[in-house]
Coordinates of C-alpha atoms and ligand atoms in Angstrom, one line a residue:
M1 CA 0.0 0.0 -0.1
A2 CA 1.3 3.1 -1.0
K3 CA 2.1 5.6 2.0
K4 CA -1.2 7.9 2.8
M5 CA -0.8 12.1 2.1
W6 CA -1.2 12.4 5.9
A7 CA 0.5 9.5 7.5
G8 CA 2.7 12.4 9.1
R9 CA 1.2 11.9 12.5
F10 CA 0.5 8.1 12.3
E11 CA 2.9 5.6 13.4
K12 CA 1.5 2.4 11.8
A13 CA 0.1 1.7 8.0
T14 CA -3.5 1.6 7.5
D15 CA -5.0 -2.1 7.9
K16 CA -6.0 -3.7 4.5
E17 CA -9.5 -4.1 5.7
V18 CA -10.0 -0.8 6.9
N19 CA -8.2 1.1 3.7
D20 CA -10.9 -1.3 1.5
Y21 CA -13.8 -0.3 3.7
N22 CA -12.8 3.7 4.1
S23 CA -12.1 3.9 0.2
S24 CA -14.3 5.8 -1.9
L25 CA -13.0 5.3 -5.0
P26 CA -14.7 2.1 -6.4
F27 CA -18.2 5.0 -6.7
D28 CA -16.5 8.3 -6.6
C29 CA -14.5 7.8 -9.8
K30 CA -17.1 8.3 -11.3
M31 CA -16.4 12.4 -10.5
Y32 CA -13.1 12.3 -11.9
S33 CA -13.5 15.1 -14.3
Q34 CA -15.5 17.1 -12.1
D35 CA -12.0 17.0 -9.6
I36 CA -10.0 17.9 -12.6
E37 CA -12.0 20.7 -13.5
G38 CA -12.1 22.2 -10.0
S39 CA -8.3 21.4 -9.4
I40 CA -7.5 23.6 -12.8
A41 CA -9.7 26.7 -11.7
H42 CA -8.3 26.4 -8.1
S43 CA -4.6 26.2 -9.3
Q44 CA -5.2 29.0 -12.2
M45 CA -6.5 31.1 -9.5
L46 CA -3.4 30.0 -6.9
A47 CA -1.1 31.4 -9.1
K48 CA -3.0 34.8 -10.1
Q49 CA -2.9 35.3 -6.5
G50 CA 0.3 34.9 -6.2
V51 CA 0.5 31.6 -4.0
I52 CA 2.0 29.4 -6.7
S53 CA 3.8 30.6 -9.6
S54 CA 2.2 30.5 -12.9
E55 CA 4.9 27.7 -14.4
D56 CA 3.6 25.4 -11.5
A57 CA 0.1 26.4 -12.6
E58 CA 0.6 25.3 -16.1
A59 CA 2.2 22.0 -15.1
I60 CA -0.5 21.4 -12.7
K61 CA -2.8 22.0 -15.8
T62 CA -0.8 20.0 -18.2
G63 CA -0.7 17.3 -16.2
L64 CA -4.2 17.2 -15.1
L65 CA -5.2 17.3 -18.3
S66 CA -2.9 14.2 -19.8
I67 CA -4.6 12.4 -16.5
K68 CA -8.2 13.0 -18.1
D69 CA -7.3 12.1 -21.5
D70 CA -5.7 8.9 -19.9
I71 CA -8.8 7.9 -17.9
E72 CA -10.8 8.9 -20.9
S73 CA -8.4 6.3 -23.5
G74 CA -8.5 3.8 -20.8
K75 CA -4.6 3.9 -20.3
L76 CA -5.1 5.1 -16.9
T77 CA -7.7 2.8 -14.5
F78 CA -8.5 3.2 -11.0
D79 CA -7.2 -0.3 -9.6
S80 CA -5.3 2.3 -6.9
D81 CA -5.7 1.3 -3.1
A82 CA -5.8 5.4 -3.3
E83 CA -8.5 7.0 -0.6
D84 CA -10.3 8.3 -3.1
I85 CA -10.7 9.7 -6.4
H86 CA -8.8 13.1 -5.0
M87 CA -6.1 11.3 -3.5
F88 CA -6.0 9.3 -7.0
I89 CA -5.7 12.3 -8.7
E90 CA -3.4 14.2 -7.0
E91 CA -1.0 11.2 -6.3
E92 CA -1.0 10.3 -10.2
L93 CA -0.3 14.5 -10.5
T94 CA 2.9 14.3 -8.7
N95 CA 4.3 10.9 -10.2
R96 CA 4.0 12.5 -13.3
I97 CA 5.0 16.4 -12.9
G98 CA 6.9 16.2 -9.1
D99 CA 7.1 18.8 -6.9
A100 CA 4.5 21.3 -8.6
G101 CA 1.9 18.5 -7.9
K102 CA 2.5 18.6 -4.0
R103 CA 0.9 22.6 -4.3
L104 CA -2.2 22.1 -5.8
H105 CA -3.8 21.0 -2.6
T106 CA -2.6 24.6 -1.4
G107 CA -5.4 26.6 0.6
R108 CA -7.9 23.5 -0.6
S109 CA -9.2 20.6 2.0
R110 CA -10.9 17.5 0.5
N111 CA -13.7 18.3 2.2
D112 CA -14.8 21.7 0.2
Q113 CA -13.0 19.5 -2.8
V114 CA -15.5 16.8 -2.6
A115 CA -18.5 18.9 -1.7
L116 CA -17.4 21.1 -5.1
D117 CA -17.5 18.0 -7.0
Q118 CA -20.5 16.7 -6.2
R119 CA -22.5 20.0 -7.0
L120 CA -20.3 20.2 -10.5
F121 CA -21.4 16.5 -11.1
L122 CA -25.0 17.3 -10.1
V123 CA -25.2 20.2 -12.5
D124 CA -24.3 18.3 -15.3
E125 CA -26.5 15.7 -14.6
A126 CA -29.1 17.7 -14.4
D127 CA -29.0 18.7 -17.5
E128 CA -29.1 15.5 -18.7
I129 CA -32.5 14.5 -17.2
V130 CA -33.7 17.6 -18.0
E131 CA -33.7 17.1 -21.8
L132 CA -34.4 13.1 -21.7
L133 CA -37.5 14.9 -19.5
D134 CA -38.1 17.7 -22.5
T135 CA -38.0 14.9 -24.6
L136 CA -40.8 12.8 -23.2
V137 CA -43.0 16.0 -22.7
D138 CA -42.2 16.8 -26.5
T139 CA -43.8 13.2 -27.2
L140 CA -46.7 13.5 -25.4
I141 CA -47.4 16.9 -26.9
D142 CA -47.4 15.7 -30.5
I143 CA -49.6 12.7 -29.4
A144 CA -51.8 14.9 -27.5
K145 CA -52.3 16.9 -30.5
D146 CA -53.6 13.9 -32.9
N147 CA -56.3 13.3 -30.2
L148 CA -57.8 16.0 -29.6
T149 CA -61.7 14.8 -30.4
T150 CA -60.5 11.5 -29.1
Y151 CA -63.2 10.6 -26.7
M152 CA -62.3 9.0 -23.1
P153 CA -63.9 8.2 -20.1
G154 CA -62.6 10.4 -17.2
Y155 CA -62.5 8.9 -14.1
T156 CA -62.4 9.6 -10.0
H157 CA -62.7 6.2 -7.9
L158 CA -62.0 4.4 -11.0
Q159 CA -65.2 4.8 -11.8
R160 CA -66.5 6.2 -15.4
A161 CA -67.4 10.4 -14.3
Q162 CA -67.1 12.4 -17.3
P163 CA -66.2 12.3 -20.6
I164 CA -63.0 13.8 -21.7
T165 CA -60.1 13.6 -24.7
Y166 CA -57.1 11.8 -24.5
A167 CA -55.5 15.0 -25.7
H168 CA -57.0 16.3 -22.3
Y169 CA -55.6 12.9 -20.5
L170 CA -52.3 13.8 -21.6
T171 CA -52.3 17.3 -20.6
A172 CA -52.4 16.3 -17.1
Y173 CA -48.9 14.6 -17.1
I174 CA -47.9 17.6 -19.5
E175 CA -48.5 19.6 -16.1
M176 CA -46.8 16.9 -13.9
F177 CA -43.8 16.6 -16.1
R178 CA -43.2 20.7 -16.5
R179 CA -43.1 21.2 -12.5
D180 CA -40.5 18.1 -12.5
T181 CA -38.7 20.3 -14.8
D182 CA -39.1 23.1 -13.2
R183 CA -38.1 21.3 -9.5
L184 CA -34.9 19.6 -11.0
N185 CA -34.1 23.2 -12.3
A186 CA -34.2 24.6 -9.0
A187 CA -32.3 21.9 -7.4
K188 CA -29.7 22.5 -9.7
D189 CA -29.7 25.9 -9.4
R190 CA -29.3 26.0 -5.8
A191 CA -26.7 23.3 -6.3
N192 CA -24.4 25.9 -8.7
V193 CA -22.4 27.4 -6.0
S194 CA -18.8 26.9 -5.1
P195 CA -17.7 25.9 -1.7
L196 CA -14.4 25.5 -2.4
G197 CA -12.5 27.9 0.1
S198 CA -14.3 26.8 2.9
G199 CA -11.5 24.3 3.3
A200 CA -11.7 22.0 6.2
L201 CA -14.5 23.3 8.1
A202 CA -12.9 27.4 8.5
G203 CA -11.9 28.5 5.6
T204 CA -8.3 29.7 5.2
T205 CA -5.8 32.0 5.3
Y206 CA -4.4 32.2 2.0
P207 CA -5.6 35.0 -0.2
L208 CA -8.2 32.9 -2.3
D209 CA -10.6 34.8 -5.4
R210 CA -13.6 32.4 -4.4
E211 CA -15.9 34.0 -6.9
A212 CA -13.5 34.2 -9.6
V213 CA -13.1 30.0 -9.1
A214 CA -17.1 30.0 -9.0
E215 CA -17.1 31.8 -12.1
D216 CA -14.4 30.0 -13.8
L217 CA -16.4 26.8 -13.5
G218 CA -19.8 28.1 -14.8
M219 CA -21.0 28.6 -11.3
H220 CA -22.9 31.3 -10.2
G221 CA -22.1 32.4 -6.6
V222 CA -20.1 30.7 -3.6
T223 CA -20.9 29.3 -0.4
L224 CA -21.5 32.2 2.4
C225 CA -20.3 30.2 5.9
S226 CA -17.3 28.0 5.5
L227 CA -18.9 24.9 8.0
D228 CA -22.0 25.1 5.9
G229 CA -19.8 24.8 2.7
V230 CA -18.5 21.2 3.8
A231 CA -21.3 20.3 5.8
D232 CA -24.0 20.9 3.3
R233 CA -25.8 17.7 1.4
D234 CA -29.2 19.6 1.1
F235 CA -28.6 19.9 -2.9
A236 CA -28.7 16.7 -3.1
I237 CA -31.3 15.8 -0.8
E238 CA -33.5 18.3 -2.7
F239 CA -32.5 16.7 -6.2
A240 CA -33.3 12.9 -5.0
S241 CA -37.0 14.8 -3.7
A242 CA -37.3 16.4 -7.2
C243 CA -36.6 12.9 -8.9
S244 CA -38.8 11.1 -6.4
I245 CA -41.9 13.1 -7.6
L246 CA -41.1 12.9 -11.2
M247 CA -40.8 9.4 -10.4
M248 CA -44.2 9.1 -8.4
H249 CA -45.6 10.7 -11.8
L250 CA -43.8 8.4 -14.2
S251 CA -45.5 5.4 -11.6
R252 CA -48.4 6.7 -12.0
L253 CA -48.7 6.8 -15.3
S254 CA -47.1 3.5 -15.7
E255 CA -49.8 2.2 -13.2
E256 CA -52.5 3.5 -16.2
I257 CA -50.4 2.0 -18.9
I258 CA -50.8 -1.1 -17.3
L259 CA -54.6 -0.9 -16.7
Y260 CA -55.4 0.7 -20.0
A261 CA -53.5 -2.4 -21.9
S262 CA -54.9 -4.5 -20.0
Q263 CA -57.6 -6.8 -21.9
E264 CA -60.6 -5.4 -19.3
F265 CA -59.5 -2.2 -20.7
K266 CA -58.0 -2.4 -24.3
F267 CA -57.1 0.9 -24.6
Y268 CA -54.1 0.6 -25.5
E269 CA -51.9 -2.2 -27.8
L270 CA -48.4 -1.7 -26.6
D271 CA -45.7 -2.0 -29.5
D272 CA -44.3 -5.1 -29.9
A273 CA -40.5 -3.6 -29.4
Y274 CA -42.0 -2.6 -26.0
S275 CA -43.2 -5.8 -24.5
T276 CA -42.4 -8.8 -23.3
G277 CA -43.6 -12.3 -23.5
S278 CA -44.1 -15.6 -21.0
S279 CA -41.4 -17.8 -21.0
M280 CA -44.4 -20.0 -20.2
M281 CA -47.9 -18.6 -21.6
P282 CA -47.6 -18.2 -25.3
Q283 CA -50.7 -15.5 -25.4
K284 CA -48.7 -13.1 -22.9
K285 CA -47.8 -9.7 -24.0
N286 CA -46.3 -8.2 -20.8
P287 CA -46.1 -4.4 -20.2
D288 CA -42.5 -4.6 -19.0
V289 CA -41.2 -1.3 -19.4
A290 CA -44.1 0.5 -17.3
E291 CA -43.9 -1.9 -14.3
L292 CA -40.0 -1.5 -14.4
T293 CA -40.6 2.3 -13.8
R294 CA -43.1 1.6 -11.2
G295 CA -40.8 -0.7 -9.3
K296 CA -37.9 1.8 -9.6
T297 CA -40.2 4.7 -8.3
G298 CA -39.8 2.5 -4.9
R299 CA -35.8 3.0 -5.4
V300 CA -35.5 6.3 -6.1
Y301 CA -37.7 7.1 -3.1
G302 CA -35.2 4.5 -1.0
D303 CA -32.3 7.0 -2.4
L304 CA -34.2 10.2 -1.0
I305 CA -34.5 8.2 2.4
S306 CA -31.1 7.2 2.5
L307 CA -29.9 10.7 1.9
L308 CA -32.2 12.2 4.8
V309 CA -31.5 9.7 7.2
I310 CA -27.5 9.9 6.6
M311 CA -27.6 13.4 7.3
K312 CA -30.0 13.7 10.0
G313 CA -27.8 13.6 13.4
L314 CA -24.8 14.7 11.9
P315 CA -22.8 17.3 14.0
L316 CA -21.4 20.2 12.3
T317 CA -19.0 19.8 10.2
Y318 CA -17.5 17.2 7.7
N319 CA -18.3 13.9 8.9
K320 CA -17.4 10.5 6.9
D321 CA -20.6 9.2 6.6
M322 CA -21.0 12.0 4.6
Q323 CA -19.1 9.7 2.0
E324 CA -22.5 7.9 2.0
V325 CA -24.4 10.4 0.4
Q326 CA -22.6 10.0 -2.8
E327 CA -24.0 6.6 -4.2
A328 CA -27.4 7.1 -3.0
M329 CA -27.0 10.4 -5.0
F330 CA -25.6 8.4 -8.0
D331 CA -27.9 5.9 -8.5
C332 CA -30.9 8.1 -8.1
I333 CA -29.4 10.1 -11.1
E334 CA -28.6 6.6 -13.2
T335 CA -32.2 5.2 -12.3
I336 CA -34.0 8.4 -13.6
K337 CA -32.2 8.0 -16.9
A338 CA -32.4 4.6 -17.1
V339 CA -36.1 5.0 -17.0
L340 CA -36.7 8.2 -19.4
P341 CA -35.7 7.0 -22.8
P342 CA -37.6 3.3 -22.9
F343 CA -40.4 5.0 -21.2
T344 CA -40.8 8.0 -23.9
G345 CA -39.9 5.2 -26.6
M346 CA -43.1 3.4 -24.9
M347 CA -44.9 6.0 -25.5
K348 CA -44.1 6.9 -29.0
T349 CA -44.7 3.6 -30.2
M350 CA -48.2 2.4 -28.5
T351 CA -51.5 2.2 -30.3
I352 CA -54.9 3.8 -29.0
R353 CA -57.8 2.1 -29.1
K354 CA -59.5 5.1 -29.9
D355 CA -62.7 3.0 -30.6
N356 CA -62.9 1.5 -27.4
M357 CA -62.1 4.6 -25.3
E358 CA -65.0 5.9 -27.2
A359 CA -67.2 2.9 -26.1
A360 CA -66.4 3.3 -22.8
A361 CA -66.8 7.1 -22.5
L362 CA -70.6 6.3 -23.8
N363 CA -71.3 3.4 -21.9
G364 CA -70.3 4.5 -18.4
F365 CA -73.2 7.8 -18.2
T366 CA -70.6 9.9 -18.0
N367 CA -72.9 12.0 -19.6
A368 CA -75.4 12.3 -16.5
T369 CA -74.0 15.2 -15.2
D370 CA -74.9 17.1 -18.2
L371 CA -78.3 15.9 -18.6
A372 CA -78.6 17.1 -15.0
D373 CA -77.1 20.6 -16.2
Y374 CA -79.6 20.3 -19.3
L375 CA -82.9 20.6 -17.4
V376 CA -81.1 23.6 -15.0
K377 CA -80.8 25.1 -18.4
K378 CA -84.6 24.9 -18.7
G379 CA -85.1 26.4 -15.3
L380 CA -84.9 23.7 -12.8
P381 CA -83.0 23.8 -9.6
F382 CA -79.9 21.6 -9.9
R383 CA -80.8 19.2 -6.7
E384 CA -84.1 18.3 -8.2
T385 CA -82.1 17.8 -11.6
H386 CA -79.4 15.9 -10.2
A387 CA -82.1 13.3 -8.5
I388 CA -84.2 13.1 -12.1
S389 CA -80.7 12.1 -13.5
G390 CA -80.0 9.5 -10.9
K391 CA -83.5 8.1 -11.4
L392 CA -83.3 7.9 -15.4
V393 CA -79.3 6.2 -14.8
H394 CA -80.6 4.0 -12.5
Y395 CA -84.0 3.1 -14.7
C396 CA -81.1 2.5 -18.3
I397 CA -79.4 0.1 -15.8
E398 CA -82.9 -2.0 -15.1
H399 CA -83.1 -1.8 -18.8
N400 CA -80.1 -1.9 -19.9
T401 CA -79.6 0.9 -22.2
S402 CA -78.5 4.3 -21.7
L403 CA -79.3 8.2 -21.2
E404 CA -79.1 9.3 -24.9
K405 CA -80.9 6.0 -26.1
L406 CA -84.1 6.6 -24.4
P407 CA -87.3 7.8 -26.3
L408 CA -88.6 11.2 -25.2
E409 CA -91.7 10.0 -23.7
T410 CA -89.9 7.8 -21.5
L411 CA -87.7 11.1 -20.8
K412 CA -90.7 13.3 -20.4
E413 CA -92.1 10.7 -17.6
F414 CA -89.4 11.5 -15.5
S415 CA -89.5 15.3 -16.0
P416 CA -91.7 17.0 -18.8
A417 CA -88.9 19.9 -19.2
F418 CA -87.5 17.7 -21.6
E419 CA -87.9 18.5 -25.2
E420 CA -86.3 17.3 -28.4
D421 CA -82.9 19.1 -27.6
V422 CA -81.9 16.8 -25.2
Y423 CA -80.2 14.3 -27.3
D424 CA -77.7 17.0 -29.0
A425 CA -77.1 18.3 -25.4
I426 CA -76.1 14.5 -23.9
S427 CA -74.0 13.8 -27.1
L428 CA -70.2 13.5 -26.2
K429 CA -69.3 16.1 -28.4
T430 CA -71.6 18.5 -26.8
C431 CA -70.5 17.2 -23.3
V432 CA -67.1 17.8 -24.1
D433 CA -67.1 21.0 -26.6
G434 CA -68.9 22.6 -23.7
R435 CA -65.9 22.4 -20.8
S436 CA -63.9 25.7 -22.7
L437 CA -63.2 27.0 -19.3
I438 CA -59.2 27.1 -19.2
G439 CA -58.0 23.8 -18.0
G440 CA -61.3 22.3 -19.6
P441 CA -61.4 19.0 -22.3
A442 CA -62.7 21.0 -24.9
P443 CA -60.4 20.7 -28.2
E444 CA -60.0 24.2 -29.0
T445 CA -59.1 24.9 -24.9
V446 CA -56.7 21.9 -25.2
K447 CA -55.2 23.0 -28.9
R448 CA -54.8 26.5 -27.3
Y449 CA -52.8 25.3 -24.2
L450 CA -50.8 22.7 -26.2
D451 CA -49.8 25.8 -29.0
S452 CA -48.9 27.9 -26.0
L453 CA -46.1 25.5 -24.6
Ligands
LIG1 N1 -14.1 10.4 0.3 C1 -14.6 11.4 1.0 C2 -16.0 12.3 1.1 O1 -16.5 11.5 0.0 C3 -13.6 12.4 0.7 C4 -13.3 13.8 1.6 C5 -12.4 13.2 2.9 N2 -12.5 14.2 4.1 C6 -12.0 13.6 5.1 N3 -11.9 14.7 6.0 N4 -11.8 12.4 5.0 O2 -16.8 12.4 1.9

């Protein structure tokens, strides 16, 4: 085992088991590029401030860039007993450029370094996730535009309630995902400040230019308390929380896809390329993509809960417990990135059975409210018309028919106010077209909303 950089006050080498237990290199190696980026910004600033020579800063930069190249080409691998990615890169740098490498860590601690790396990593990944989510939203917008007059039942309690359109249904999810995008961007924004200069916990006596480093790294500011700078992992928690809400939405949509693709609903036919078969039952076509998405929601919630519990009892400032934050954060990011592309593909490729959707909208007395509203327009009070409509529904159930199929004489037995125009008033088209307030299902309203996005 290589001698530890901090070995000065120790008489013994680290136990092998402890070394392995302690090491975060197997997972924090993911942040090599952010670590290098941060080190270059830090060392360039050190030179500008006269803390190290510009020759040393140039040697450090060249050395770090060559390490980055070698990692990316596979020439340099992470099989090392280094304690973490920060030590790994610094050791490698010193091997390559000698004494100048030993000046890199001036005015810095791994405590502010790791906080920076995680923030930079999260900012990069947030952009990617937001882009994947944008693609899903764009897909839903396209499908919605093609289905402005595709009627389906809207449900409450999973009972047919009132007619809507498939486009209107999709706008519900578009709204959820737009809020998710806002939340992810807000979490990213709050993460995007530099903790460098916080040192181990109490800042440093070197004349660092913290703002210049932040600017160099594309961050919009610096953390304002050195203790908080090294001890804060809110950014990871906020991000995992935005991801959890996003997964909750994807899971609700998944649940409906699973239901709607069943033989009982038959609203959807999943594309063969986005479903799977059974090893035993030849007829099966299973909605695995949706089911896995629903399942992975539990996993992302787990990441969020891990983060909250890891942090909840920690005294200020840095504690090694915080190393555990990384894997939960990485898992959350990787899971979301694995979920979104196949999910979008599934939505894009599935066939919508408009005939079955419309038949379901026609068959569940979804126009019973409109029948009551019709009588209100004829001058009756709503509480009375609600009762009349309810009695008519009961009559229809007993006679195995539907409201719009009842002859006018029958309707008149329930209320003399019924006239020939009732049939138009309770048609699917009228029911949907009439709900044209902002947010309603009327095709014109939904189209205006979609066009506004
Ligand atoms: N690998 C460590 C982590 O992720 C880096 C910071 C180590 N700092 C320390 N004081 N031991 O938390």
